[in-house]
Amino acid sequence: MGDRPPKSGNLRHSEPESRYCRNRISNGKTNGHTNGATGHINGNGTSTLPGLDASKLTITRADPTARAVPDEVAACAGNETICTDHMITVSWNAATGWATPELKPYGPLSLLPTASVLHYATECFEGLKAYRGHDGGLRLFRPDLNAKRMLMSTLRISLPGFSPAELEKLILTLMAVDGPKWLPRSRPGSYLYLRPAVIGTQPQLGVQAPKEALLFITASFMPRMDAPVGGMRLHTNPEDMIRAWVGGFGYAKVGANYGPSLLATNEARSRGFGQILWLYGPEGYCTEAGASNFFVVWRTREGALEMVTAPLDDKLILDGVTRRSVVELARERLKGEVEVVERKYTIDEVIEADKEGRLIESFAAGTAFFICPVSQIRHREHDIHIPMAKGESGQYTAKIKGWMTDIMYGNEQHPWGVVVEEQQ
Ligand SMILES: *Cc1c(COP(=O)(O)O)cnc(C)c1O
């Protein structure tokens, strides 16, 4: 970092939106200086404190020659996530509001051992990918939805609100700066993983809403997980464990949902399964597969083709961007052929469909696993083997995955693919 150019390399952008983002930011009409819904929730009183403002961003560049870009396989082979040259951080204080966002060299954060996040799980995060298109373009997929969801998660754990449009601009800016080097045009069809997060940093023990917070965004490699050999194998949760509950926070992407799920996941992995299929209640409602949403395609007893997935209304599951996109695309493009149904359904219904030969296919859907074919579910003494009509995937799974891939990598121009205006 000693080679880093001096502060003269800093830039101030008055219009990062127009410089980096060719598409209109759809939810950008809100006042950039609003403190979101936060004021009263965090006790900072009024909305006169500075809100999150991407236009104030300062840039301190890393030495671009200091680190070479590894190939994808090498980058994912170790035990540490390899991040790009830069990260964005923005601190918040209840008395002074959101500080100036900083884009700076990737490196450690500094926290005191008494920081709120380390004791009370005041943390939430997002995950989205940046895709290097076959047409050379660099795109994010519906980043407005991630930004809105991060606001929702943030408020759920009493961290400060912000304008989602400003977060979206910051994410685009990080990619505008690091995209050309870390996701080069010579690697079409590849992606980076973006991880925005907010943590409570106030160094005071005591169960209370933090008066200090930090928002940060990193970009990194992430292994491809969408095509495990032979399909993804799921094991239902142990009878004495659930992931989320009605009245809980399963719908928010808060860190507190994930640590406690690892015990069941590790146990399943040791038995050769990839993820837990989380059931809920004495009825055994199917909810999610690991940290992905879960879909089943079956034929009803009346003979209709249905694509079924858990509903959002009881707030048990995460409103995945991938889930939502699958539902919308299938409703539009499989109309008259497959009916998409968001409803509660039980593992017994899946077992019945299997016994009666009505099970067509199944897949998990999320940013990390993308659209991942499911080939088996083990539930207590039952083993459900799910057909994969196209060898390594079901036919609807393959179709939907193809449509989404085309949008992400620019084979189809679509409003969901937001093009990053790169800094060359
Ligand atoms: C992140 C996540 C998903 C998938 O959401 P996407 O927006 O599609 O990435 C699904 N379920 C859980 C529990 C998650 O954490």
mmCIF file of N, CA and C and ligand atoms in Angstrom, residues 125-128 145-146 149 193 195 243 250-254 257-258 278 288-294 316-325 365-370, ligand 1:
data_model
loop_
_atom_site.group_PDB
_atom_site.id
_atom_site.type_symbol
_atom_site.label_atom_id
_atom_site.label_comp_id
_atom_site.label_asym_id
_atom_site.label_seq_id
_atom_site.Cartn_x
_atom_site.Cartn_y
_atom_site.Cartn_z
ATOM 1 N N PHE A 125 -26.718 -8.255 5.522
ATOM 2 C CA PHE A 125 -25.892 -8.254 4.307
ATOM 3 C C PHE A 125 -26.730 -8.467 3.072
ATOM 4 N N GLU A 126 -26.079 -8.312 1.945
ATOM 5 C CA GLU A 126 -26.681 -8.597 0.652
ATOM 6 C C GLU A 126 -25.689 -9.406 -0.159
ATOM 7 N N GLY A 127 -26.172 -10.018 -1.216
ATOM 8 C CA GLY A 127 -25.295 -10.725 -2.135
ATOM 9 C C GLY A 127 -25.852 -10.566 -3.536
ATOM 10 N N LEU A 128 -25.019 -10.078 -4.438
ATOM 11 C CA LEU A 128 -25.418 -9.987 -5.853
ATOM 12 C C LEU A 128 -24.167 -10.150 -6.693
ATOM 13 N N LEU A 145 -33.411 -4.214 -6.308
ATOM 14 C CA LEU A 145 -34.095 -5.095 -5.352
ATOM 15 C C LEU A 145 -33.183 -5.434 -4.173
ATOM 16 N N ASN A 146 -31.896 -5.634 -4.451
ATOM 17 C CA ASN A 146 -30.964 -5.893 -3.347
ATOM 18 C C ASN A 146 -30.850 -4.685 -2.427
ATOM 19 N N ARG A 149 -33.911 -4.432 -0.297
ATOM 20 C CA ARG A 149 -33.952 -5.490 0.705
ATOM 21 C C ARG A 149 -32.937 -5.210 1.810
ATOM 22 N N TYR A 193 -18.699 -11.526 -7.171
ATOM 23 C CA TYR A 193 -19.760 -11.518 -6.161
ATOM 24 C C TYR A 193 -19.635 -10.245 -5.321
ATOM 25 N N ARG A 195 -20.747 -8.007 -2.074
ATOM 26 C CA ARG A 195 -21.262 -8.237 -0.726
ATOM 27 C C ARG A 195 -21.360 -6.901 0.023
ATOM 28 N N ARG A 243 -35.256 -23.264 10.854
ATOM 29 C CA ARG A 243 -34.441 -22.125 10.431
ATOM 30 C C ARG A 243 -35.060 -20.813 10.878
ATOM 31 N N GLY A 250 -36.830 -14.595 9.560
ATOM 32 C CA GLY A 250 -36.349 -15.395 8.430
ATOM 33 C C GLY A 250 -36.400 -14.650 7.112
ATOM 34 N N TYR A 251 -37.252 -13.639 7.018
ATOM 35 C CA TYR A 251 -37.417 -12.862 5.785
ATOM 36 C C TYR A 251 -36.330 -11.801 5.606
ATOM 37 N N ALA A 252 -35.531 -11.566 6.654
ATOM 38 C CA ALA A 252 -34.492 -10.528 6.573
ATOM 39 C C ALA A 252 -33.130 -11.203 6.405
ATOM 40 N N LYS A 253 -32.245 -10.565 5.636
ATOM 41 C CA LYS A 253 -30.925 -11.157 5.423
ATOM 42 C C LYS A 253 -30.009 -10.668 6.546
ATOM 43 N N VAL A 254 -30.285 -11.140 7.747
ATOM 44 C CA VAL A 254 -29.488 -10.768 8.912
ATOM 45 C C VAL A 254 -28.591 -11.954 9.284
ATOM 46 N N ASN A 257 -29.457 -15.262 11.170
ATOM 47 C CA ASN A 257 -30.165 -16.411 10.604
ATOM 48 C C ASN A 257 -29.231 -17.546 10.195
ATOM 49 N N TYR A 258 -27.941 -17.257 10.037
ATOM 50 C CA TYR A 258 -27.082 -18.205 9.333
ATOM 51 C C TYR A 258 -26.158 -19.012 10.245
ATOM 52 N N TRP A 278 -35.320 -26.917 4.633
ATOM 53 C CA TRP A 278 -35.901 -26.509 5.906
ATOM 54 C C TRP A 278 -37.415 -26.632 5.849
ATOM 55 N N GLU A 288 -37.234 -23.400 2.474
ATOM 56 C CA GLU A 288 -36.064 -23.024 1.678
ATOM 57 C C GLU A 288 -35.034 -24.144 1.672
ATOM 58 N N ALA A 289 -34.155 -24.117 0.686
ATOM 59 C CA ALA A 289 -33.061 -25.085 0.594
ATOM 60 C C ALA A 289 -31.772 -24.348 0.923
ATOM 61 N N GLY A 290 -31.242 -24.581 2.130
ATOM 62 C CA GLY A 290 -30.056 -23.840 2.565
ATOM 63 C C GLY A 290 -30.387 -22.364 2.547
ATOM 64 N N ALA A 291 -29.518 -21.562 1.930
ATOM 65 C CA ALA A 291 -29.809 -20.135 1.776
ATOM 66 C C ALA A 291 -30.261 -19.850 0.345
ATOM 67 N N SER A 292 -31.137 -20.730 -0.162
ATOM 68 C CA SER A 292 -31.740 -20.526 -1.483
ATOM 69 C C SER A 292 -33.221 -20.811 -1.381
ATOM 70 N N ASN A 293 -33.984 -20.233 -2.262
ATOM 71 C CA ASN A 293 -35.404 -20.565 -2.345
ATOM 72 C C ASN A 293 -35.555 -21.901 -3.076
ATOM 73 N N PHE A 294 -36.717 -22.530 -2.918
ATOM 74 C CA PHE A 294 -36.891 -23.905 -3.353
ATOM 75 C C PHE A 294 -38.150 -24.045 -4.215
ATOM 76 N N LEU A 316 -41.654 -16.197 6.619
ATOM 77 C CA LEU A 316 -40.707 -17.234 7.029
ATOM 78 C C LEU A 316 -39.485 -17.255 6.130
ATOM 79 N N ILE A 317 -39.703 -16.949 4.853
ATOM 80 C CA ILE A 317 -38.620 -17.125 3.887
ATOM 81 C C ILE A 317 -38.135 -15.783 3.357
ATOM 82 N N LEU A 318 -36.946 -15.838 2.755
ATOM 83 C CA LEU A 318 -36.375 -14.642 2.152
ATOM 84 C C LEU A 318 -36.986 -14.414 0.767
ATOM 85 N N ASP A 319 -37.318 -13.171 0.502
ATOM 86 C CA ASP A 319 -37.872 -12.768 -0.796
ATOM 87 C C ASP A 319 -36.704 -12.652 -1.785
ATOM 88 N N GLY A 320 -36.280 -13.788 -2.323
ATOM 89 C CA GLY A 320 -35.090 -13.815 -3.171
ATOM 90 C C GLY A 320 -35.311 -13.097 -4.500
ATOM 91 N N VAL A 321 -34.277 -12.408 -4.957
ATOM 92 C CA VAL A 321 -34.343 -11.759 -6.264
ATOM 93 C C VAL A 321 -34.436 -12.833 -7.351
ATOM 94 N N THR A 322 -33.713 -13.932 -7.152
ATOM 95 C CA THR A 322 -33.766 -15.025 -8.117
ATOM 96 C C THR A 322 -35.152 -15.663 -8.107
ATOM 97 N N ARG A 323 -35.684 -15.928 -6.914
ATOM 98 C CA ARG A 323 -37.027 -16.497 -6.788
ATOM 99 C C ARG A 323 -38.044 -15.646 -7.524
ATOM 100 N N ARG A 324 -38.005 -14.353 -7.232
ATOM 101 C CA ARG A 324 -38.960 -13.434 -7.825
ATOM 102 C C ARG A 324 -38.847 -13.418 -9.356
ATOM 103 N N SER A 325 -37.595 -13.470 -9.821
ATOM 104 C CA SER A 325 -37.365 -13.434 -11.270
ATOM 105 C C SER A 325 -37.844 -14.720 -11.938
ATOM 106 N N ALA A 365 -33.005 -21.845 -5.991
ATOM 107 C CA ALA A 365 -32.802 -20.577 -6.700
ATOM 108 C C ALA A 365 -32.276 -19.514 -5.744
ATOM 109 N N GLY A 366 -31.120 -18.966 -6.080
ATOM 110 C CA GLY A 366 -30.530 -17.891 -5.280
ATOM 111 C C GLY A 366 -29.304 -17.371 -6.010
ATOM 112 N N THR A 367 -28.778 -16.235 -5.578
ATOM 113 C CA THR A 367 -27.633 -15.657 -6.284
ATOM 114 C C THR A 367 -26.431 -16.597 -6.251
ATOM 115 N N ALA A 368 -26.133 -17.172 -5.093
ATOM 116 C CA ALA A 368 -24.940 -18.008 -4.960
ATOM 117 C C ALA A 368 -25.085 -19.302 -5.757
ATOM 118 N N PHE A 369 -26.202 -19.993 -5.574
ATOM 119 C CA PHE A 369 -26.409 -21.278 -6.259
ATOM 120 C C PHE A 369 -27.048 -21.110 -7.628
ATOM 121 N N PHE A 370 -27.434 -19.894 -7.952
ATOM 122 C CA PHE A 370 -28.126 -19.554 -9.202
ATOM 123 C C PHE A 370 -29.351 -20.466 -9.342
HETATM 124 C C1 LIG B 1 -29.938 -14.740 -0.009
HETATM 125 C C2 LIG B 1 -30.924 -15.797 0.268
HETATM 126 C C3 LIG B 1 -31.770 -16.326 -0.730
HETATM 127 C C4 LIG B 1 -31.634 -15.975 -2.176
HETATM 128 O O1 LIG B 1 -31.896 -14.645 -2.463
HETATM 129 P P1 LIG B 1 -31.390 -14.031 -3.839
HETATM 130 O O2 LIG B 1 -31.801 -12.629 -3.778
HETATM 131 O O3 LIG B 1 -32.051 -14.783 -4.915
HETATM 132 O O4 LIG B 1 -29.910 -14.220 -3.855
HETATM 133 C C5 LIG B 1 -32.743 -17.231 -0.353
HETATM 134 N N1 LIG B 1 -32.874 -17.625 0.921
HETATM 135 C C6 LIG B 1 -32.079 -17.166 1.905
HETATM 136 C C7 LIG B 1 -32.300 -17.631 3.287
HETATM 137 C C8 LIG B 1 -31.067 -16.248 1.605
HETATM 138 O O5 LIG B 1 -30.264 -15.811 2.565
#
